[in-house]
Structures are given as C-alpha cells and as structure tokens.
C-alpha cells in the first residue's frame, strides 16, 4: 500500500497536470514491482538496465532506464533491509532496542550496607506484529563478560 502522504502528493500531481489517477497508479505500481523484484534478486544497476532494455519498447528504453535507475541504489538498500528484517521476524523474537540505567543496591531484606552497583538492561523486541520489552539486572562482571562476547562476535 502507498503511504497516505505519498497518496496526497500523487493526487496533487494528477490535479496539477490534469491526469487521471488510475493510469498513473498502474504505471507506478509496475515500476515499483520492477524495482522491488530486481532488489529481491540483488541485481546491480547494469543488470536492471539490461532487463529494462528487454521489457521496454526501444524508443522509450533510455528514458525509462534513467527514471528507474536514478533512485535504484537507495530503493534496493531499503528493500534488502526489509528482506533481512522479515527473515528475522519469520523465525522468532527480534531484538529492536536497548535501554539501560545504572543503580546501586544499598540495602535489602538479605542484608544492610550492600553498596553493590547494578545495571538494568531493558531489551525491546518484536515477535511477529507484537512488540514487547524485558528488563534484566546485570552486575559489572556480567557486563564485562557480555562485552567480551560482543567483541568476539563482531571480530
């Protein structure tokens, strides 16, 4: 679906240029389909240009290529990010954010004058369409271990 803001721009464009919205919508839908499918296949600009040369009438090839290739790299990057996010969400919970706070335990029913630092980590995640959060407590030693693990993973 086209976002409402984009739809308003398209309506204004049609009014300004005295165009019927349906033919423009069909053309835009076809262009969007071509760009999305090329992006899904991770085609580079040259491969998309070659495909367009086969699909588009010869007299319009250069103009159509110029229009679709102008924003193709950004569109491909966006589609590829959507693919990765969708693939992750298809198979479980996806970590979407981290918030933290440093506190200190000063006293508890277990003892007095504890003076132990503790970090509260709130992990936001998404599972399908549902969004949720979980807050975990961590000691400085555990955070150092987590830092080592992250460094090892990230190389």
CSV table of C-alpha atoms in Angstrom, one decimal:
chain,number,residue,atom,x,y,z
A,1,UNK,CA,0.0,0.0,0.0
A,2,UNK,CA,1.1,3.6,-0.7
A,3,UNK,CA,1.5,5.7,2.4
A,4,UNK,CA,-1.2,8.4,2.9
A,5,UNK,CA,1.4,11.2,2.5
A,6,UNK,CA,2.5,9.8,-0.9
A,7,UNK,CA,-1.1,9.4,-2.0
A,8,UNK,CA,-1.7,13.1,-1.3
A,9,UNK,CA,1.3,14.0,-3.4
A,10,UNK,CA,0.1,11.8,-6.2
A,11,UNK,CA,-3.4,13.3,-6.1
A,12,UNK,CA,-1.9,16.8,-6.2
A,13,UNK,CA,0.3,15.8,-9.1
A,14,UNK,CA,-2.7,14.5,-11.0
A,15,UNK,CA,-4.7,17.7,-10.4
A,16,UNK,CA,-1.8,19.9,-11.4
A,17,UNK,CA,-1.1,18.0,-14.6
A,18,UNK,CA,-4.8,17.2,-15.3
A,19,UNK,CA,-4.1,13.5,-15.3
A,20,UNK,CA,-6.5,10.6,-14.5
A,21,UNK,CA,-5.1,8.9,-11.3
A,22,UNK,CA,-5.8,5.3,-12.4
A,23,UNK,CA,-3.3,5.2,-15.4
A,24,UNK,CA,-0.6,6.9,-13.2
A,25,UNK,CA,-1.3,4.4,-10.4
A,26,UNK,CA,-0.8,1.4,-12.8
A,27,UNK,CA,2.5,2.8,-14.2
A,28,UNK,CA,3.8,3.5,-10.7
A,29,UNK,CA,2.7,0.0,-9.5
A,30,UNK,CA,4.5,-1.6,-12.4
A,31,UNK,CA,7.7,0.5,-11.8
A,32,UNK,CA,7.6,-0.4,-8.1
A,33,UNK,CA,7.2,-4.1,-8.9
A,34,UNK,CA,10.2,-4.0,-11.3
A,35,UNK,CA,12.4,-2.2,-8.7
A,36,UNK,CA,11.3,-4.5,-5.8
A,37,UNK,CA,11.8,-7.7,-7.8
A,38,UNK,CA,15.2,-6.6,-9.0
A,39,UNK,CA,16.1,-5.6,-5.5
A,40,UNK,CA,14.9,-9.0,-4.1
A,41,UNK,CA,17.3,-10.7,-6.6
A,42,UNK,CA,20.0,-8.2,-5.6
A,43,UNK,CA,20.5,-7.2,-9.2
A,44,UNK,CA,23.0,-4.4,-9.8
A,45,UNK,CA,22.2,-1.3,-11.9
A,46,UNK,CA,23.7,-2.8,-15.1
A,47,UNK,CA,21.5,-6.0,-14.8
A,48,UNK,CA,18.4,-4.0,-14.2
A,49,UNK,CA,19.2,-1.8,-17.2
A,50,UNK,CA,19.6,-4.9,-19.3
A,51,UNK,CA,16.3,-6.3,-18.1
A,52,UNK,CA,14.6,-2.9,-18.8
A,53,UNK,CA,16.0,-2.9,-22.3
A,54,UNK,CA,14.3,-6.2,-23.0
A,55,UNK,CA,11.0,-5.2,-21.3
A,56,UNK,CA,10.5,-1.6,-22.6
A,57,UNK,CA,9.9,-0.5,-26.2
A,58,UNK,CA,13.1,0.6,-27.8
A,59,UNK,CA,12.1,4.2,-28.3
A,60,UNK,CA,11.4,4.6,-24.5
A,61,UNK,CA,14.3,2.5,-23.1
A,62,UNK,CA,16.7,5.3,-22.3
A,63,UNK,CA,14.1,7.4,-20.6
A,64,UNK,CA,12.7,4.6,-18.5
A,65,UNK,CA,16.2,3.4,-17.5
A,66,UNK,CA,17.1,7.0,-16.5
A,67,UNK,CA,14.0,7.3,-14.3
A,68,UNK,CA,14.2,3.9,-12.6
A,69,UNK,CA,17.9,3.7,-12.2
A,70,UNK,CA,18.1,7.2,-10.6
A,71,UNK,CA,16.9,6.0,-7.2
A,72,UNK,CA,17.6,2.3,-7.6
A,73,UNK,CA,20.5,2.0,-5.2
A,74,UNK,CA,18.6,3.6,-2.4
A,75,UNK,CA,15.5,1.6,-3.2
A,76,UNK,CA,17.5,-1.6,-3.3
A,77,UNK,CA,19.1,-0.9,0.0
A,78,UNK,CA,15.7,-0.3,1.6
A,79,UNK,CA,14.2,-3.5,0.1
A,80,UNK,CA,17.2,-5.5,1.2
A,81,UNK,CA,16.8,-4.2,4.8
A,82,UNK,CA,13.1,-5.2,4.7
A,83,UNK,CA,14.0,-8.7,3.5
A,84,UNK,CA,16.5,-9.1,6.4
A,85,UNK,CA,14.0,-7.8,8.9
A,86,UNK,CA,11.3,-10.0,7.6
A,87,UNK,CA,13.5,-13.1,7.5
A,88,UNK,CA,14.4,-12.5,11.2
A,89,UNK,CA,10.8,-11.9,12.2
A,90,UNK,CA,9.8,-15.1,10.4
A,91,UNK,CA,11.8,-17.2,12.9
A,92,UNK,CA,11.3,-15.7,16.4
A,93,UNK,CA,11.9,-12.7,18.5
A,94,UNK,CA,13.9,-9.8,17.0
A,95,UNK,CA,15.9,-7.5,19.3
A,96,UNK,CA,14.9,-4.0,18.3
A,97,UNK,CA,16.4,-1.8,21.1
A,98,UNK,CA,18.4,-1.5,24.3
A,99,UNK,CA,17.8,1.0,27.1
A,100,UNK,CA,19.9,1.0,30.3
A,101,UNK,CA,20.2,2.5,33.7
A,102,UNK,CA,22.8,2.2,36.5
A,103,UNK,CA,21.6,1.8,40.0
A,104,UNK,CA,23.1,0.7,43.3
A,105,UNK,CA,21.7,-1.8,45.9
A,106,UNK,CA,22.1,0.0,49.2
A,107,UNK,CA,20.0,-2.4,51.4
A,108,UNK,CA,17.7,-5.4,51.0
A,109,UNK,CA,15.9,-7.9,53.2
A,110,UNK,CA,19.1,-10.0,52.8
A,111,UNK,CA,21.4,-7.5,54.4
A,112,UNK,CA,22.4,-3.9,55.1
A,113,UNK,CA,25.1,-1.6,53.6
A,114,UNK,CA,25.4,-3.6,50.4
A,115,UNK,CA,26.6,-0.8,48.1
A,116,UNK,CA,26.6,-3.0,45.0
A,117,UNK,CA,26.3,-1.5,41.5
A,118,UNK,CA,23.7,-3.0,39.2
A,119,UNK,CA,22.7,-2.2,35.7
A,120,UNK,CA,19.2,-2.5,34.5
A,121,UNK,CA,19.0,-3.5,30.8
A,122,UNK,CA,15.7,-3.2,29.1
A,123,UNK,CA,15.6,-5.1,25.8
A,124,UNK,CA,12.9,-4.2,23.3
A,125,UNK,CA,11.9,-6.9,20.9
A,126,UNK,CA,9.4,-7.8,18.3
A,127,UNK,CA,7.7,-11.2,17.6
A,128,UNK,CA,5.6,-11.1,14.5
A,129,UNK,CA,3.5,-7.9,14.9
A,130,UNK,CA,3.7,-7.9,18.7
A,131,UNK,CA,6.2,-5.6,20.4
A,132,UNK,CA,7.4,-6.2,23.9
A,133,UNK,CA,10.2,-5.4,26.4
A,134,UNK,CA,12.0,-7.3,29.2
A,135,UNK,CA,14.2,-5.7,31.9
A,136,UNK,CA,17.1,-7.7,33.2
A,137,UNK,CA,19.6,-6.8,36.0
A,138,UNK,CA,23.3,-7.3,35.4
A,139,UNK,CA,26.4,-6.9,37.6
A,140,UNK,CA,29.6,-5.2,36.3
A,141,UNK,CA,31.2,-8.6,36.0
A,142,UNK,CA,28.5,-9.9,33.8
A,143,UNK,CA,28.6,-6.8,31.6
A,144,UNK,CA,32.3,-7.3,31.1
A,145,UNK,CA,31.6,-10.9,30.0
A,146,UNK,CA,28.9,-9.6,27.6
A,147,UNK,CA,31.4,-7.1,26.3
A,148,UNK,CA,33.9,-9.9,25.6
A,149,UNK,CA,31.3,-11.9,23.8
A,150,UNK,CA,30.2,-9.0,21.7
A,151,UNK,CA,33.8,-8.2,20.8
A,152,UNK,CA,34.4,-11.9,19.8
A,153,UNK,CA,31.2,-11.9,17.7
A,154,UNK,CA,32.0,-8.6,16.0
A,155,UNK,CA,35.6,-9.6,15.3
